[in-house]
CSV table of N, CA and C in Angstrom, one decimal:
chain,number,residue,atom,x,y,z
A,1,UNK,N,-16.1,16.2,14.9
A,1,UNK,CA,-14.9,16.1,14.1
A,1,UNK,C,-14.7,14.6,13.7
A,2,UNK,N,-14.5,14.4,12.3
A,2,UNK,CA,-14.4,12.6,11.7
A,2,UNK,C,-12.7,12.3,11.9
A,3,UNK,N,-12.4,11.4,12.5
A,3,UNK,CA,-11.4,11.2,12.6
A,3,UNK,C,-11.0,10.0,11.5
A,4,UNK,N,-9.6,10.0,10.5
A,4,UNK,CA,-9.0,9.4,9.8
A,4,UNK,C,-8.8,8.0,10.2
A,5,UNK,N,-9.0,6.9,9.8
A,5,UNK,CA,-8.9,6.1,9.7
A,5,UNK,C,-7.7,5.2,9.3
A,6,UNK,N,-7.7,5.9,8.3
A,6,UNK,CA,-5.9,5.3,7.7
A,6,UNK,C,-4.7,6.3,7.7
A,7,UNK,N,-4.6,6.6,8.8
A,7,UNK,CA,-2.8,7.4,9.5
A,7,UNK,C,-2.3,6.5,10.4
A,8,UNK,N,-1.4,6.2,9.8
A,8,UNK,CA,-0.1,5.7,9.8
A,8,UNK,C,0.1,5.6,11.8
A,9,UNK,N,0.0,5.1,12.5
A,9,UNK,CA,0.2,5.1,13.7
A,9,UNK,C,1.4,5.3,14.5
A,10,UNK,N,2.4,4.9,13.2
A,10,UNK,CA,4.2,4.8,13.7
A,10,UNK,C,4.6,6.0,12.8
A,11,UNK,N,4.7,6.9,12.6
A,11,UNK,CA,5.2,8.1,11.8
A,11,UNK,C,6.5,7.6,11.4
A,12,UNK,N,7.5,7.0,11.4
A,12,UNK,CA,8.8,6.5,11.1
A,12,UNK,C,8.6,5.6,10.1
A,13,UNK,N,6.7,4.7,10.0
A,13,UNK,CA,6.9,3.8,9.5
A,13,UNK,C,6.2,4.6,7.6
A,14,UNK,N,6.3,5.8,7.7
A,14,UNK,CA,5.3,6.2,6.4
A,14,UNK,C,6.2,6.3,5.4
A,15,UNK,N,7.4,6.4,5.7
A,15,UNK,CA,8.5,5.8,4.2
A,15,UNK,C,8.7,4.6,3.7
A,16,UNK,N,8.6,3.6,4.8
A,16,UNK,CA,8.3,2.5,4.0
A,16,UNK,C,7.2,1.8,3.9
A,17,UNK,N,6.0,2.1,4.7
A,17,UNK,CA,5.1,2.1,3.8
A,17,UNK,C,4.7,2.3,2.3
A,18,UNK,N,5.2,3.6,2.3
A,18,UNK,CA,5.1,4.5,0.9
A,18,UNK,C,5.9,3.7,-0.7
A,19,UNK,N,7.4,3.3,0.3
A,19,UNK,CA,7.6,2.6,-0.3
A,19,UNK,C,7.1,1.0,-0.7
A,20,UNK,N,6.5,0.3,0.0
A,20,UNK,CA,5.8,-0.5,-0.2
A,20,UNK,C,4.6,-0.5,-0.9
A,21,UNK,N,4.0,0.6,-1.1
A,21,UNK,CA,3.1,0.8,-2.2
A,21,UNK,C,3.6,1.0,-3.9
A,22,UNK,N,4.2,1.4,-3.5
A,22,UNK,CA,4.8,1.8,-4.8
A,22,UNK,C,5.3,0.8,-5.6
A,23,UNK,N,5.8,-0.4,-4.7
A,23,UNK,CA,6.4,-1.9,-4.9
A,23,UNK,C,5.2,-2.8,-6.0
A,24,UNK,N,3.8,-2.6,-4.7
A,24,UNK,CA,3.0,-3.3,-5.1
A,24,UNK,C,2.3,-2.6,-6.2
A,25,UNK,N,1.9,-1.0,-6.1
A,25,UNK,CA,1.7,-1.3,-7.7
A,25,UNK,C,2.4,-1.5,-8.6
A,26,UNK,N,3.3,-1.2,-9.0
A,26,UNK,CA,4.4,-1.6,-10.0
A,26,UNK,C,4.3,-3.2,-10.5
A,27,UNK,N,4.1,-3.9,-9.4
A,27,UNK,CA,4.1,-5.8,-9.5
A,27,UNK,C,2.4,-5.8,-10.3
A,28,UNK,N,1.3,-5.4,-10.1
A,28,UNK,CA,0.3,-5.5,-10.9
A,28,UNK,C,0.2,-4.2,-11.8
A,29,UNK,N,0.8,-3.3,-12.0
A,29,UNK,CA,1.3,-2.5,-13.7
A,29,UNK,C,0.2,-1.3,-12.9
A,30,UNK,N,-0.1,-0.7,-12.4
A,30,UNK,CA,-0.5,0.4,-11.5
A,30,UNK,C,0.8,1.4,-11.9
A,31,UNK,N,0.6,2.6,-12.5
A,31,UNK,CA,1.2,3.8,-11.8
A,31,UNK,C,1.1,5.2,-11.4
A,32,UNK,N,1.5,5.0,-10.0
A,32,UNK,CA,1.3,5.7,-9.0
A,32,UNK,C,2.2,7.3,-9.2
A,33,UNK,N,1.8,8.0,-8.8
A,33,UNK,CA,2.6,9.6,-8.7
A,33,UNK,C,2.4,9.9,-7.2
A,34,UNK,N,3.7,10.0,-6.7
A,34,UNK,CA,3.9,11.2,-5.3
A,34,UNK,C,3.1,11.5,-5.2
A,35,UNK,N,2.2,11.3,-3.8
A,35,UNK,CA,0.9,12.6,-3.3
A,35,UNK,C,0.0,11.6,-3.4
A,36,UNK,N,-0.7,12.4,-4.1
A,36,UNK,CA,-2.2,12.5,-4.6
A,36,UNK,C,-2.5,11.6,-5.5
A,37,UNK,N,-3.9,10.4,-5.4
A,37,UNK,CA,-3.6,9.6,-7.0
A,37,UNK,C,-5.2,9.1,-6.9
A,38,UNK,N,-5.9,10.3,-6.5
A,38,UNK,CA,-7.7,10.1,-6.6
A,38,UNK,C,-7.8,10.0,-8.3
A,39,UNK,N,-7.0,10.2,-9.1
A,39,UNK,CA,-7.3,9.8,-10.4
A,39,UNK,C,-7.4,8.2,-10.6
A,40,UNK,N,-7.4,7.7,-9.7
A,40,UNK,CA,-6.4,5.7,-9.9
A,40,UNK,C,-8.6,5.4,-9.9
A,41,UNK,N,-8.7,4.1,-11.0
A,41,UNK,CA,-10.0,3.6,-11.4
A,41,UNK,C,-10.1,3.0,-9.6
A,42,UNK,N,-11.5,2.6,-9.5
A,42,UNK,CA,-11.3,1.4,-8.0
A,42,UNK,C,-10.9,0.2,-8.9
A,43,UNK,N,-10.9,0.0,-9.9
A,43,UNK,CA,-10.3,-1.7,-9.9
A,43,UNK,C,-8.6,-1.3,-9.4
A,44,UNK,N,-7.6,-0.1,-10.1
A,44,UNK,CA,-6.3,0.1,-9.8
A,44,UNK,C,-6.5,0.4,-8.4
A,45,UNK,N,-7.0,0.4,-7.6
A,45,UNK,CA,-7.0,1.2,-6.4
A,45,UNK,C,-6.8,-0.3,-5.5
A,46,UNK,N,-8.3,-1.2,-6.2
A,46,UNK,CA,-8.5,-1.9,-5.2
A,46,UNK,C,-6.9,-3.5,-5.3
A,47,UNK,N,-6.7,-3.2,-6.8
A,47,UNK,CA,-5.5,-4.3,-6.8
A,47,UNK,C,-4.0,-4.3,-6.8
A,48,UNK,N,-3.9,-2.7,-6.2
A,48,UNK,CA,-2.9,-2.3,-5.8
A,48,UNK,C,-2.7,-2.8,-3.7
A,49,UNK,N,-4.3,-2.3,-3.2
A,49,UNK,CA,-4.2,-3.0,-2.0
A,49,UNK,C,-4.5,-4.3,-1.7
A,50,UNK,N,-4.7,-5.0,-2.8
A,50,UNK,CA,-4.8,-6.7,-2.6
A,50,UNK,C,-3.5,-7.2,-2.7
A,51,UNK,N,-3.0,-6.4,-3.6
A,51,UNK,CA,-1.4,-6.8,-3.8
A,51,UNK,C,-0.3,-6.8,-2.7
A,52,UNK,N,-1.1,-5.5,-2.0
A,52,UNK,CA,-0.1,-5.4,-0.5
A,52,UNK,C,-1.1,-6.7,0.5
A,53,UNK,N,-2.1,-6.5,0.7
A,53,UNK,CA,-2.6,-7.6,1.7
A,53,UNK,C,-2.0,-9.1,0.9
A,54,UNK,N,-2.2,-9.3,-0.2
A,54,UNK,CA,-1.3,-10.9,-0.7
A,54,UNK,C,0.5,-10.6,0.0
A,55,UNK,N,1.0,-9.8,-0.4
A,55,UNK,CA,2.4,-9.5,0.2
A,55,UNK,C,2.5,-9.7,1.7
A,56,UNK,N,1.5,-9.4,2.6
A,56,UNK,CA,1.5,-9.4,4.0
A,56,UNK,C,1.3,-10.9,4.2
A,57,UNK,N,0.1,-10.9,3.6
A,57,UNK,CA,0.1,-12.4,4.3
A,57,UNK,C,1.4,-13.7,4.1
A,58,UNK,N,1.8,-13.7,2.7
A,58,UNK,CA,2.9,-14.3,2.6
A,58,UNK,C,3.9,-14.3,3.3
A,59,UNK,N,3.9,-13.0,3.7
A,59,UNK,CA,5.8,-12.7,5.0
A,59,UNK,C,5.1,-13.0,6.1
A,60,UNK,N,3.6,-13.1,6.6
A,60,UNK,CA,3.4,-14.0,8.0
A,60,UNK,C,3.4,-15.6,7.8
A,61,UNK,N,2.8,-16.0,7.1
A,61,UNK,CA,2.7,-17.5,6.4
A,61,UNK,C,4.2,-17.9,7.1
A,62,UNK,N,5.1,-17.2,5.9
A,62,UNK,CA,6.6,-17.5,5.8
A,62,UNK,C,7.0,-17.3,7.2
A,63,UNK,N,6.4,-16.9,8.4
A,63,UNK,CA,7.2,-16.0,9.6
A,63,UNK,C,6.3,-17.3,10.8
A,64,UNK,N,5.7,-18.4,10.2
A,64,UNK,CA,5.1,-19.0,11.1
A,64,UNK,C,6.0,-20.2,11.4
């Protein structure tokens, strides 16, 4: 059995996660639909999650 990789570990935390994606594509012009979005190119795919990893590292930078 392959186990998932990317589930959410805090179940409380998948709404704002969710919402946090949504943030970040929106800031690099990505749009996303509820669910499902295996239609997204890998360049939208990949700079939708560079946008959240730039957003992360910022709020630790700022948290040091």
């Amino acid at each position: 059995m392959a186990s998932r990789s990317n589930r959410v570990l805090v179940p409380q935390a998948k709404a704002g996660l969710d919402r946090f994606k949504m943030e970040a594509a929106r800031e690099v012009g990505v749009e996303l639909k509820e669910g499902y979005n295996g239609d997204l190119t890998s360049r939208e795919a990949g700079s939708v999650g560079g946008q959240m990893v730039k957003r992360m590292v910022e709020a630790y930078e700022k948290n040091l």
